[in-house]
Amino acid sequence: NSDEEIQQFKASLFWLGLDQSTAPRMICSWVLFFLMTLLVPLLNALLVYCRHCDEDHKHPYQGIVEISESALAMVSFLCVSHIFSVYGLHKLLLFDYIARDSTEVQVGYKKELHSAFRVLAMILFPSFLVALVHKLWWFYYVSVNLPRVSESSLINAVMCVSVMAAWLYKTTIFLFVCVLFRLLCSLQILRLQSYNKLLEETPDVSVILSEHMRIRDQLLIISHRFRVFMVSSLLTITFSQFVSLFMLTTSRGSVNFFRAGDLAVCSAVQLTGFVVCLNGAARITHRAQRIVAIVSQWHAVATCGTYAVAMPSCDADKATEPVASAVVGPAHPFLARLEATIDICSTPKEPSKYDIDSFQKRQALVTYLQHCNAGISLYGFVLDRGFLYAIFGFELSLVLFILGNTMGF
């Protein structure tokens, strides 16, 4: 029931401040966005100061943490708002395509849909606890400088709650988009699993080709809708991490939880969210590329099962010397039904016109899959192991460059 699922998803979006289904809710969503990502961090930077803090109780990395968190939340909010406004929630969750899928795929997607926010909470809850301890410790030492208002613990408490609410909002927005991307990738994994079963159920090449083209079109849709978010997040996280690394290696003060706790939480959240995206994209890409090997095996087994079915062990009783029997079994479940209809002691038959046409259709399907670079892609670059190795090499080069210029390696 897509209507029921959409209503439940909308309720979750409302509590996240992302429900833009009506004009009043859209205004509230944008006001909350500006308040949490711009106003509260700005007030925190201008009004909060630590008069009696020594070198071990300062926050030298607070600026880069606030900028990176706000920038990443801004990228996430703008991308998801654009997707919601252009496609709507029904098309975003691909409910207009899932009606054609099997019951097994629909049930599996429903489970993934219900567990999406559970995954979000599992990532968010430990980070929230660490950030809360750090903020409580920080606001115990600092003072809030409000004009014409004397310092008090109540003002510190209000400012602490505001800063934590802003941190929770910015972190949740980013992680939600990551989990949403993972959810759509999980749907395609379910479809590819169903596609493998389709090879066992039908020898009709047109049906198999049509289903693969439908899956490929949906992978292109997901790639197109999330490519701006993926690239922008990668650039933002890379800039944030390497500026932080540069500041850490050039700093002469000690690095402890009080000085760098906010930086550690920010880095852990950013890297975890992006790893969730890369994991979902790489899984679906590798499964889509593995289809080529599966269909090639299906084609080879079907071809050999049609023509080469004679076994040397059939003449073992007539031979003067014992002949070892050849064990021939189906290399694919598709041939399990063929064994019952094939006379293994008969001589190989000449291929008929129907067999030749079937072979040519299967060969055309294999050729199509070999040249079809299916998977999640970013502007033509497929997110597979090769792309991940390239990212790792680039990031490692930057790390070594920064370490070489700051620590003399």
mmCIF file of C-alpha atoms in Angstrom:
data_model
loop_
_atom_site.group_PDB
_atom_site.id
_atom_site.type_symbol
_atom_site.label_atom_id
_atom_site.label_comp_id
_atom_site.label_asym_id
_atom_site.label_seq_id
_atom_site.Cartn_x
_atom_site.Cartn_y
_atom_site.Cartn_z
ATOM 1 C CA ASN A 1 0.000 0.000 0.000
ATOM 2 C CA SER A 2 2.030 2.933 -1.303
ATOM 3 C CA ASP A 3 -0.317 5.575 0.134
ATOM 4 C CA GLU A 4 0.125 4.222 3.650
ATOM 5 C CA GLU A 5 3.898 4.019 3.261
ATOM 6 C CA ILE A 6 4.063 7.578 1.915
ATOM 7 C CA GLN A 7 2.045 8.921 4.842
ATOM 8 C CA GLN A 8 4.383 7.223 7.306
ATOM 9 C CA PHE A 9 7.398 8.568 5.462
ATOM 10 C CA LYS A 10 5.894 12.072 5.425
ATOM 11 C CA ALA A 11 5.385 11.908 9.184
ATOM 12 C CA SER A 12 9.069 11.109 9.616
ATOM 13 C CA LEU A 13 10.013 13.950 7.279
ATOM 14 C CA PHE A 14 7.865 16.340 9.305
ATOM 15 C CA TRP A 15 9.808 15.592 12.486
ATOM 16 C CA LEU A 16 13.060 16.036 10.590
ATOM 17 C CA GLY A 17 11.932 19.429 9.290
ATOM 18 C CA LEU A 18 12.007 18.288 5.662
ATOM 19 C CA ASP A 19 8.302 18.020 4.864
ATOM 20 C CA GLN A 20 7.611 20.487 2.051
ATOM 21 C CA SER A 21 4.350 19.024 0.797
ATOM 22 C CA THR A 22 2.353 22.212 1.505
ATOM 23 C CA ALA A 23 3.230 25.917 1.413
ATOM 24 C CA PRO A 24 3.126 26.462 5.223
ATOM 25 C CA ARG A 25 5.289 23.399 5.836
ATOM 26 C CA MET A 26 7.729 24.540 3.171
ATOM 27 C CA ILE A 27 8.058 27.944 4.862
ATOM 28 C CA CYS A 28 8.600 26.291 8.240
ATOM 29 C CA SER A 29 11.188 23.961 6.739
ATOM 30 C CA TRP A 30 13.195 26.814 5.207
ATOM 31 C CA VAL A 31 12.949 28.956 8.344
ATOM 32 C CA LEU A 32 14.201 26.066 10.462
ATOM 33 C CA PHE A 33 17.021 25.513 7.980
ATOM 34 C CA PHE A 34 18.251 29.102 8.152
ATOM 35 C CA LEU A 35 17.870 29.154 11.925
ATOM 36 C CA MET A 36 19.829 25.966 12.603
ATOM 37 C CA THR A 37 22.516 26.172 9.918
ATOM 38 C CA LEU A 38 23.241 29.920 9.872
ATOM 39 C CA LEU A 39 21.813 31.869 12.800
ATOM 40 C CA VAL A 40 22.662 29.601 15.751
ATOM 41 C CA PRO A 41 26.264 28.884 14.594
ATOM 42 C CA LEU A 42 26.761 32.604 13.996
ATOM 43 C CA LEU A 43 25.491 33.499 17.483
ATOM 44 C CA ASN A 44 27.657 30.779 18.965
ATOM 45 C CA ALA A 45 30.731 32.231 17.271
ATOM 46 C CA LEU A 46 29.963 35.839 18.269
ATOM 47 C CA LEU A 47 28.526 35.557 21.776
ATOM 48 C CA VAL A 48 30.294 32.612 23.370
ATOM 49 C CA TYR A 49 33.769 33.203 24.729
ATOM 50 C CA CYS A 50 35.993 31.646 27.333
ATOM 51 C CA ARG A 51 37.598 34.313 29.479
ATOM 52 C CA HIS A 52 39.427 32.039 31.899
ATOM 53 C CA CYS A 53 40.292 29.199 29.513
ATOM 54 C CA ASP A 54 43.912 28.134 29.421
ATOM 55 C CA GLU A 55 45.588 26.489 26.465
ATOM 56 C CA ASP A 56 44.170 23.052 27.338
ATOM 57 C CA HIS A 57 40.560 24.292 27.472
ATOM 58 C CA LYS A 58 40.310 26.277 24.259
ATOM 59 C CA HIS A 59 38.511 25.252 21.090
ATOM 60 C CA PRO A 60 40.924 25.990 18.246
ATOM 61 C CA TYR A 61 38.998 23.828 15.752
ATOM 62 C CA GLN A 62 35.516 25.182 16.391
ATOM 63 C CA GLY A 63 35.559 27.425 13.320
ATOM 64 C CA ILE A 64 36.351 24.697 10.793
ATOM 65 C CA VAL A 65 33.871 22.351 12.485
ATOM 66 C CA GLU A 66 31.005 24.867 12.287
ATOM 67 C CA ILE A 67 31.794 25.764 8.676
ATOM 68 C CA SER A 68 32.044 22.148 7.490
ATOM 69 C CA GLU A 69 28.882 21.046 9.343
ATOM 70 C CA SER A 70 26.857 23.985 8.025
ATOM 71 C CA ALA A 71 28.202 23.567 4.484
ATOM 72 C CA LEU A 72 27.398 19.862 4.428
ATOM 73 C CA ALA A 73 23.924 20.444 5.865
ATOM 74 C CA MET A 74 23.347 23.173 3.260
ATOM 75 C CA VAL A 75 24.357 20.838 0.432
ATOM 76 C CA SER A 76 22.119 18.069 1.783
ATOM 77 C CA PHE A 77 19.109 20.303 2.370
ATOM 78 C CA LEU A 78 19.277 22.007 -1.028
ATOM 79 C CA CYS A 79 19.687 18.703 -2.872
ATOM 80 C CA VAL A 80 16.839 16.924 -1.094
ATOM 81 C CA SER A 81 14.566 19.989 -1.392
ATOM 82 C CA HIS A 82 15.204 20.115 -5.133
ATOM 83 C CA ILE A 83 14.471 16.409 -5.503
ATOM 84 C CA PHE A 84 11.245 16.685 -3.484
ATOM 85 C CA SER A 85 10.024 19.717 -5.430
ATOM 86 C CA VAL A 86 10.816 18.304 -8.883
ATOM 87 C CA TYR A 87 9.863 14.627 -8.499
ATOM 88 C CA GLY A 88 7.724 14.377 -5.389
ATOM 89 C CA LEU A 89 7.936 11.765 -2.678
ATOM 90 C CA HIS A 90 6.068 9.098 -4.679
ATOM 91 C CA LYS A 91 8.517 9.195 -7.590
ATOM 92 C CA LEU A 92 11.524 9.706 -5.345
ATOM 93 C CA LEU A 93 10.839 6.407 -3.561
ATOM 94 C CA LEU A 94 10.208 4.757 -6.967
ATOM 95 C CA PHE A 95 6.697 3.655 -6.019
ATOM 96 C CA ASP A 96 5.606 4.248 -9.617
ATOM 97 C CA TYR A 97 7.982 1.435 -10.720
ATOM 98 C CA ILE A 98 7.643 -1.055 -7.897
ATOM 99 C CA ALA A 99 4.065 -2.038 -8.835
ATOM 100 C CA ARG A 100 5.530 -4.132 -11.675
ATOM 101 C CA ASP A 101 7.885 -6.017 -9.379
ATOM 102 C CA SER A 102 7.268 -9.363 -7.752
ATOM 103 C CA THR A 103 5.703 -9.748 -4.334
ATOM 104 C CA GLU A 104 9.066 -10.792 -2.898
ATOM 105 C CA VAL A 105 10.665 -7.521 -4.039
ATOM 106 C CA GLN A 106 7.781 -5.452 -2.693
ATOM 107 C CA VAL A 107 7.902 -7.138 0.718
ATOM 108 C CA GLY A 108 11.692 -6.755 0.883
ATOM 109 C CA TYR A 109 11.484 -3.071 -0.042
ATOM 110 C CA LYS A 110 8.852 -2.489 2.617
ATOM 111 C CA LYS A 111 11.200 -3.938 5.234
ATOM 112 C CA GLU A 112 14.043 -1.756 3.983
ATOM 113 C CA LEU A 113 11.747 1.276 4.072
ATOM 114 C CA HIS A 114 10.791 0.634 7.686
ATOM 115 C CA SER A 115 14.405 0.019 8.755
ATOM 116 C CA ALA A 116 15.799 3.147 7.060
ATOM 117 C CA PHE A 117 15.179 5.434 10.029
ATOM 118 C CA ARG A 118 16.439 2.722 12.362
ATOM 119 C CA VAL A 119 19.770 2.804 10.539
ATOM 120 C CA LEU A 120 19.751 6.593 10.840
ATOM 121 C CA ALA A 121 19.200 6.361 14.597
ATOM 122 C CA MET A 122 21.961 3.767 15.020
ATOM 123 C CA ILE A 123 24.475 6.139 13.439
ATOM 124 C CA LEU A 124 23.149 9.279 15.104
ATOM 125 C CA PHE A 125 22.706 8.116 18.708
ATOM 126 C CA PRO A 126 26.364 7.365 19.636
ATOM 127 C CA SER A 127 27.531 10.594 17.986
ATOM 128 C CA PHE A 128 24.877 12.555 19.854
ATOM 129 C CA LEU A 129 26.018 11.199 23.220
ATOM 130 C CA VAL A 130 29.655 12.111 22.588
ATOM 131 C CA ALA A 131 28.729 15.565 21.274
ATOM 132 C CA LEU A 132 26.453 16.170 24.261
ATOM 133 C CA VAL A 133 29.198 15.353 26.768
ATOM 134 C CA HIS A 134 31.606 17.644 24.936
ATOM 135 C CA LYS A 135 29.144 20.562 24.746
ATOM 136 C CA LEU A 136 28.191 20.259 28.409
ATOM 137 C CA TRP A 137 31.841 20.342 29.346
ATOM 138 C CA TRP A 138 32.458 23.355 27.107
ATOM 139 C CA PHE A 139 29.514 25.433 28.316
ATOM 140 C CA TYR A 140 30.523 24.758 31.906
ATOM 141 C CA TYR A 141 33.633 26.929 31.334
ATOM 142 C CA VAL A 142 32.431 29.553 28.826
ATOM 143 C CA SER A 143 30.339 32.674 29.186
ATOM 144 C CA VAL A 144 27.632 34.065 26.912
ATOM 145 C CA ASN A 145 28.080 37.771 26.254
ATOM 146 C CA LEU A 146 24.595 39.200 25.645
ATOM 147 C CA PRO A 147 24.172 42.996 25.515
ATOM 148 C CA ARG A 148 22.575 44.410 28.673
ATOM 149 C CA VAL A 149 22.217 40.926 30.164
ATOM 150 C CA SER A 150 24.343 39.720 33.023
ATOM 151 C CA GLU A 151 26.029 36.355 32.877
ATOM 152 C CA SER A 152 24.056 33.464 34.337
ATOM 153 C CA SER A 153 23.909 29.707 34.190
ATOM 154 C CA LEU A 154 20.431 29.880 32.639
ATOM 155 C CA ILE A 155 21.737 31.734 29.576
ATOM 156 C CA ASN A 156 24.523 29.167 29.244
ATOM 157 C CA ALA A 157 21.961 26.370 29.425
ATOM 158 C CA VAL A 158 19.757 27.962 26.743
ATOM 159 C CA MET A 159 22.736 28.504 24.478
ATOM 160 C CA CYS A 160 23.917 24.934 25.044
ATOM 161 C CA VAL A 161 20.492 23.546 24.123
ATOM 162 C CA SER A 162 20.394 25.747 21.007
ATOM 163 C CA VAL A 163 23.845 24.652 19.878
ATOM 164 C CA MET A 164 23.013 20.977 20.442
ATOM 165 C CA ALA A 165 19.725 21.353 18.563
ATOM 166 C CA ALA A 166 21.583 22.948 15.650
ATOM 167 C CA TRP A 167 24.185 20.165 15.684
ATOM 168 C CA LEU A 168 21.453 17.510 15.761
ATOM 169 C CA TYR A 169 19.586 19.141 12.886
ATOM 170 C CA LYS A 170 22.643 19.541 10.644
ATOM 171 C CA THR A 171 23.879 16.028 11.325
ATOM 172 C CA THR A 172 20.455 14.458 10.817
ATOM 173 C CA ILE A 173 19.916 16.226 7.479
ATOM 174 C CA PHE A 174 23.187 14.906 6.078
ATOM 175 C CA LEU A 175 22.756 11.377 7.397
ATOM 176 C CA PHE A 176 19.140 11.248 6.190
ATOM 177 C CA VAL A 177 20.160 11.880 2.578
ATOM 178 C CA CYS A 178 22.858 9.194 2.909
ATOM 179 C CA VAL A 179 20.346 6.688 4.289
ATOM 180 C CA LEU A 180 17.817 7.635 1.588
ATOM 181 C CA PHE A 181 20.403 6.929 -1.108
ATOM 182 C CA ARG A 182 21.212 3.610 0.547
ATOM 183 C CA LEU A 183 17.498 2.749 0.636
ATOM 184 C CA LEU A 184 17.099 3.223 -3.124
ATOM 185 C CA CYS A 185 20.226 1.158 -3.760
ATOM 186 C CA SER A 186 18.773 -1.616 -1.583
ATOM 187 C CA LEU A 187 15.687 -1.696 -3.808
ATOM 188 C CA GLN A 188 17.843 -2.295 -6.880
ATOM 189 C CA ILE A 189 19.715 -5.082 -5.060
ATOM 190 C CA LEU A 190 16.373 -6.781 -4.426
ATOM 191 C CA ARG A 191 15.515 -6.415 -8.116
ATOM 192 C CA LEU A 192 18.826 -7.908 -9.204
ATOM 193 C CA GLN A 193 18.237 -10.875 -6.919
ATOM 194 C CA SER A 194 14.854 -11.325 -8.555
ATOM 195 C CA TYR A 195 16.542 -10.982 -11.951
ATOM 196 C CA ASN A 196 18.810 -13.946 -11.169
ATOM 197 C CA LYS A 197 15.731 -16.045 -10.450
ATOM 198 C CA LEU A 198 14.199 -14.894 -13.728
ATOM 199 C CA LEU A 199 17.006 -16.665 -15.602
ATOM 200 C CA GLU A 200 15.917 -19.914 -13.970
ATOM 201 C CA GLU A 201 12.260 -19.433 -14.812
ATOM 202 C CA THR A 202 12.197 -18.393 -18.469
ATOM 203 C CA PRO A 203 14.399 -18.909 -21.546
ATOM 204 C CA ASP A 204 12.705 -15.967 -23.308
ATOM 205 C CA VAL A 205 15.515 -13.559 -24.183
ATOM 206 C CA SER A 206 13.145 -10.648 -24.815
ATOM 207 C CA VAL A 207 11.764 -10.862 -21.263
ATOM 208 C CA ILE A 208 15.265 -11.016 -19.763
ATOM 209 C CA LEU A 209 16.451 -8.099 -21.891
ATOM 210 C CA SER A 210 13.411 -5.999 -21.061
ATOM 211 C CA GLU A 211 13.846 -6.548 -17.323
ATOM 212 C CA HIS A 212 17.532 -5.636 -17.452
ATOM 213 C CA MET A 213 16.811 -2.439 -19.382
ATOM 214 C CA ARG A 214 14.213 -1.500 -16.758
ATOM 215 C CA ILE A 215 16.734 -1.989 -13.942
ATOM 216 C CA ARG A 216 19.378 -0.038 -15.847
ATOM 217 C CA ASP A 217 16.995 2.882 -16.407
ATOM 218 C CA GLN A 218 16.256 3.065 -12.684
ATOM 219 C CA LEU A 219 19.967 2.999 -11.853
ATOM 220 C CA LEU A 220 20.420 5.951 -14.197
ATOM 221 C CA ILE A 221 17.536 7.746 -12.476
ATOM 222 C CA ILE A 222 19.100 7.272 -9.027
ATOM 223 C CA SER A 223 22.509 8.371 -10.312
ATOM 224 C CA HIS A 224 21.070 11.480 -11.931
ATOM 225 C CA ARG A 225 19.112 12.559 -8.843
ATOM 226 C CA PHE A 226 21.930 12.108 -6.334
ATOM 227 C CA ARG A 227 25.048 12.925 -8.336
ATOM 228 C CA VAL A 228 25.162 16.577 -7.221
ATOM 229 C CA PHE A 229 24.881 15.517 -3.592
ATOM 230 C CA MET A 230 27.583 12.857 -3.942
ATOM 231 C CA VAL A 231 30.095 15.145 -5.664
ATOM 232 C CA SER A 232 29.383 18.136 -3.393
ATOM 233 C CA SER A 233 29.638 15.975 -0.277
ATOM 234 C CA LEU A 234 32.917 14.472 -1.442
ATOM 235 C CA LEU A 235 34.432 17.904 -2.056
ATOM 236 C CA THR A 236 33.120 19.339 1.228
ATOM 237 C CA ILE A 237 34.307 16.394 3.314
ATOM 238 C CA THR A 238 37.700 16.342 1.584
ATOM 239 C CA PHE A 239 38.220 20.058 2.212
ATOM 240 C CA SER A 240 37.108 19.740 5.831
ATOM 241 C CA GLN A 241 39.267 16.725 6.621
ATOM 242 C CA PHE A 242 42.457 18.087 5.109
ATOM 243 C CA VAL A 243 42.106 21.527 6.628
ATOM 244 C CA SER A 244 41.600 19.782 9.965
ATOM 245 C CA LEU A 245 44.650 17.612 9.357
ATOM 246 C CA PHE A 246 46.708 20.667 8.486
ATOM 247 C CA MET A 247 45.588 22.441 11.674
ATOM 248 C CA LEU A 248 46.289 19.379 13.811
ATOM 249 C CA THR A 249 49.796 18.871 12.461
ATOM 250 C CA THR A 250 50.735 22.552 12.774
ATOM 251 C CA SER A 251 49.235 23.035 16.233
ATOM 252 C CA ARG A 252 51.687 23.187 19.119
ATOM 253 C CA GLY A 253 49.103 22.525 21.814
ATOM 254 C CA SER A 254 48.072 19.151 23.111
ATOM 255 C CA VAL A 255 45.318 17.223 21.381
ATOM 256 C CA ASN A 256 42.728 15.964 23.855
ATOM 257 C CA PHE A 257 38.998 15.410 24.038
ATOM 258 C CA PHE A 258 38.250 18.903 25.277
ATOM 259 C CA ARG A 259 40.224 20.677 22.554
ATOM 260 C CA ALA A 260 39.399 18.390 19.628
ATOM 261 C CA GLY A 261 36.279 16.475 20.688
ATOM 262 C CA ASP A 262 34.000 18.429 18.344
ATOM 263 C CA LEU A 263 36.422 17.821 15.486
ATOM 264 C CA ALA A 264 36.468 14.075 16.184
ATOM 265 C CA VAL A 265 32.662 13.849 16.235
ATOM 266 C CA CYS A 266 32.360 15.928 13.056
ATOM 267 C CA SER A 267 34.905 13.774 11.205
ATOM 268 C CA ALA A 268 33.323 10.507 12.371
ATOM 269 C CA VAL A 269 29.839 11.589 11.238
ATOM 270 C CA GLN A 270 31.016 12.848 7.858
ATOM 271 C CA LEU A 271 33.082 9.783 7.051
ATOM 272 C CA THR A 272 30.382 7.383 8.267
ATOM 273 C CA GLY A 273 27.710 9.048 6.147
ATOM 274 C CA PHE A 274 29.829 9.066 3.027
ATOM 275 C CA VAL A 275 30.909 5.453 3.559
ATOM 276 C CA VAL A 276 27.199 4.532 3.747
ATOM 277 C CA CYS A 277 26.715 6.164 0.324
ATOM 278 C CA LEU A 278 29.771 4.534 -1.213
ATOM 279 C CA ASN A 279 28.872 1.142 0.222
ATOM 280 C CA GLY A 280 25.353 1.282 -1.232
ATOM 281 C CA ALA A 281 26.617 2.457 -4.632
ATOM 282 C CA ALA A 282 29.463 -0.069 -4.818
ATOM 283 C CA ARG A 283 27.226 -2.989 -3.815
ATOM 284 C CA ILE A 284 24.641 -2.272 -6.479
ATOM 285 C CA THR A 285 27.325 -1.601 -9.119
ATOM 286 C CA HIS A 286 29.141 -4.869 -8.455
ATOM 287 C CA ARG A 287 25.905 -6.844 -8.506
ATOM 288 C CA ALA A 288 24.874 -5.184 -11.766
ATOM 289 C CA GLN A 289 28.259 -5.989 -13.323
ATOM 290 C CA ARG A 290 28.076 -9.583 -12.056
ATOM 291 C CA ILE A 291 24.948 -10.028 -14.184
ATOM 292 C CA VAL A 292 27.252 -10.236 -17.225
ATOM 293 C CA ALA A 293 28.987 -13.328 -15.829
ATOM 294 C CA ILE A 294 25.705 -14.939 -14.775
ATOM 295 C CA VAL A 295 24.040 -14.416 -18.152
ATOM 296 C CA SER A 296 27.193 -15.586 -19.960
ATOM 297 C CA GLN A 297 27.124 -18.767 -17.888
ATOM 298 C CA TRP A 298 23.415 -19.154 -18.596
ATOM 299 C CA HIS A 299 24.079 -18.763 -22.337
ATOM 300 C CA ALA A 300 26.965 -21.246 -22.346
ATOM 301 C CA VAL A 301 25.102 -23.852 -20.316
ATOM 302 C CA ALA A 302 21.948 -23.529 -22.410
ATOM 303 C CA THR A 303 23.993 -23.859 -25.620
ATOM 304 C CA CYS A 304 25.957 -26.885 -24.447
ATOM 305 C CA GLY A 305 22.842 -28.470 -23.002
ATOM 306 C CA THR A 306 21.116 -28.203 -26.367
ATOM 307 C CA TYR A 307 23.785 -29.736 -28.589
ATOM 308 C CA ALA A 308 26.436 -31.648 -26.583
ATOM 309 C CA VAL A 309 24.592 -34.134 -24.395
ATOM 310 C CA ALA A 310 26.199 -37.486 -25.371
ATOM 311 C CA MET A 311 28.157 -39.188 -22.598
ATOM 312 C CA PRO A 312 31.050 -41.663 -23.073
ATOM 313 C CA SER A 313 29.749 -43.903 -20.282
ATOM 314 C CA CYS A 314 26.790 -45.020 -22.466
ATOM 315 C CA ASP A 315 29.025 -47.526 -24.287
ATOM 316 C CA ALA A 316 30.789 -48.762 -21.154
ATOM 317 C CA ASP A 317 28.982 -52.140 -21.229
ATOM 318 C CA LYS A 318 30.055 -52.812 -24.830
ATOM 319 C CA ALA A 319 33.673 -51.776 -24.413
ATOM 320 C CA THR A 320 36.439 -54.291 -23.791
ATOM 321 C CA GLU A 321 38.046 -51.965 -21.241
ATOM 322 C CA PRO A 322 36.236 -50.086 -18.540
ATOM 323 C CA VAL A 323 35.437 -46.550 -19.553
ATOM 324 C CA ALA A 324 35.208 -43.938 -16.849
ATOM 325 C CA SER A 325 31.784 -42.384 -16.808
ATOM 326 C CA ALA A 326 31.625 -38.661 -17.327
ATOM 327 C CA VAL A 327 29.777 -36.742 -14.670
ATOM 328 C CA VAL A 328 27.789 -34.042 -16.387
ATOM 329 C CA GLY A 329 25.567 -31.858 -14.215
ATOM 330 C CA PRO A 330 23.858 -28.564 -14.753
ATOM 331 C CA ALA A 331 26.165 -25.613 -14.179
ATOM 332 C CA HIS A 332 23.080 -23.454 -13.701
ATOM 333 C CA PRO A 333 19.637 -24.192 -12.217
ATOM 334 C CA PHE A 334 18.150 -23.458 -15.644
ATOM 335 C CA LEU A 335 19.367 -26.884 -16.848
ATOM 336 C CA ALA A 336 17.748 -28.765 -13.976
ATOM 337 C CA ARG A 337 14.533 -29.021 -16.012
ATOM 338 C CA LEU A 338 16.425 -30.040 -19.171
ATOM 339 C CA GLU A 339 17.984 -33.170 -17.659
ATOM 340 C CA ALA A 340 14.624 -34.908 -17.429
ATOM 341 C CA THR A 341 13.907 -34.402 -21.134
ATOM 342 C CA ILE A 342 17.357 -35.169 -22.599
ATOM 343 C CA ASP A 343 18.359 -38.675 -23.646
ATOM 344 C CA ILE A 344 21.975 -38.734 -22.522
ATOM 345 C CA CYS A 345 22.752 -41.896 -24.543
ATOM 346 C CA SER A 346 21.640 -40.413 -27.836
ATOM 347 C CA THR A 347 24.041 -38.962 -30.352
ATOM 348 C CA PRO A 348 24.288 -35.196 -30.597
ATOM 349 C CA LYS A 349 21.614 -33.746 -32.835
ATOM 350 C CA GLU A 350 22.099 -31.260 -35.609
ATOM 351 C CA PRO A 351 21.020 -27.790 -34.518
ATOM 352 C CA SER A 352 17.651 -26.810 -35.907
ATOM 353 C CA LYS A 353 16.691 -23.365 -37.134
ATOM 354 C CA TYR A 354 14.952 -22.705 -33.821
ATOM 355 C CA ASP A 355 18.126 -23.604 -31.918
ATOM 356 C CA ILE A 356 20.212 -21.297 -34.098
ATOM 357 C CA ASP A 357 17.775 -18.407 -33.590
ATOM 358 C CA SER A 358 17.782 -18.979 -29.842
ATOM 359 C CA PHE A 359 21.569 -19.059 -29.811
ATOM 360 C CA GLN A 360 21.793 -15.797 -31.745
ATOM 361 C CA LYS A 361 19.339 -14.113 -29.374
ATOM 362 C CA ARG A 362 21.276 -15.255 -26.322
ATOM 363 C CA GLN A 363 24.536 -14.167 -27.917
ATOM 364 C CA ALA A 364 23.056 -10.749 -28.671
ATOM 365 C CA LEU A 365 21.945 -10.461 -25.030
ATOM 366 C CA VAL A 366 25.447 -11.319 -23.765
ATOM 367 C CA THR A 367 27.009 -8.813 -26.157
ATOM 368 C CA TYR A 368 24.597 -6.121 -24.988
ATOM 369 C CA LEU A 369 25.422 -6.764 -21.327
ATOM 370 C CA GLN A 370 29.163 -6.732 -21.984
ATOM 371 C CA HIS A 371 28.907 -3.244 -23.469
ATOM 372 C CA CYS A 372 26.289 -1.982 -21.010
ATOM 373 C CA ASN A 373 28.130 -0.337 -18.123
ATOM 374 C CA ALA A 374 25.297 -0.606 -15.594
ATOM 375 C CA GLY A 375 25.564 0.701 -12.062
ATOM 376 C CA ILE A 376 25.577 3.909 -10.048
ATOM 377 C CA SER A 377 27.591 6.537 -11.905
ATOM 378 C CA LEU A 378 28.698 10.124 -11.344
ATOM 379 C CA TYR A 379 28.862 12.029 -14.619
ATOM 380 C CA GLY A 380 29.966 8.909 -16.490
ATOM 381 C CA PHE A 381 32.292 7.493 -13.806
ATOM 382 C CA VAL A 382 30.893 4.229 -12.454
ATOM 383 C CA LEU A 383 31.177 3.782 -8.679
ATOM 384 C CA ASP A 384 32.959 0.444 -8.668
ATOM 385 C CA ARG A 385 36.178 -0.814 -7.069
ATOM 386 C CA GLY A 386 38.317 1.023 -9.614
ATOM 387 C CA PHE A 387 36.671 4.336 -8.746
ATOM 388 C CA LEU A 388 37.079 3.672 -5.023
ATOM 389 C CA TYR A 389 40.765 2.851 -5.524
ATOM 390 C CA ALA A 390 41.183 6.138 -7.416
ATOM 391 C CA ILE A 391 39.545 8.100 -4.571
ATOM 392 C CA PHE A 392 41.728 6.318 -2.018
ATOM 393 C CA GLY A 393 44.868 7.084 -4.007
ATOM 394 C CA PHE A 394 43.916 10.744 -4.355
ATOM 395 C CA GLU A 395 43.130 11.122 -0.653
ATOM 396 C CA LEU A 396 46.321 9.315 0.360
ATOM 397 C CA SER A 397 48.369 11.609 -1.869
ATOM 398 C CA LEU A 398 46.854 14.661 -0.179
ATOM 399 C CA VAL A 399 47.553 13.201 3.266
ATOM 400 C CA LEU A 400 51.186 12.523 2.427
ATOM 401 C CA PHE A 401 51.527 15.994 0.890
ATOM 402 C CA ILE A 402 50.185 17.689 4.034
ATOM 403 C CA LEU A 403 52.301 15.532 6.332
ATOM 404 C CA GLY A 404 55.360 16.203 4.225
ATOM 405 C CA ASN A 405 54.915 19.974 4.437
ATOM 406 C CA THR A 406 53.973 20.132 8.110
ATOM 407 C CA MET A 407 55.987 17.361 9.773
ATOM 408 C CA GLY A 408 58.948 17.027 7.429
ATOM 409 C CA PHE A 409 58.234 13.468 6.225
#
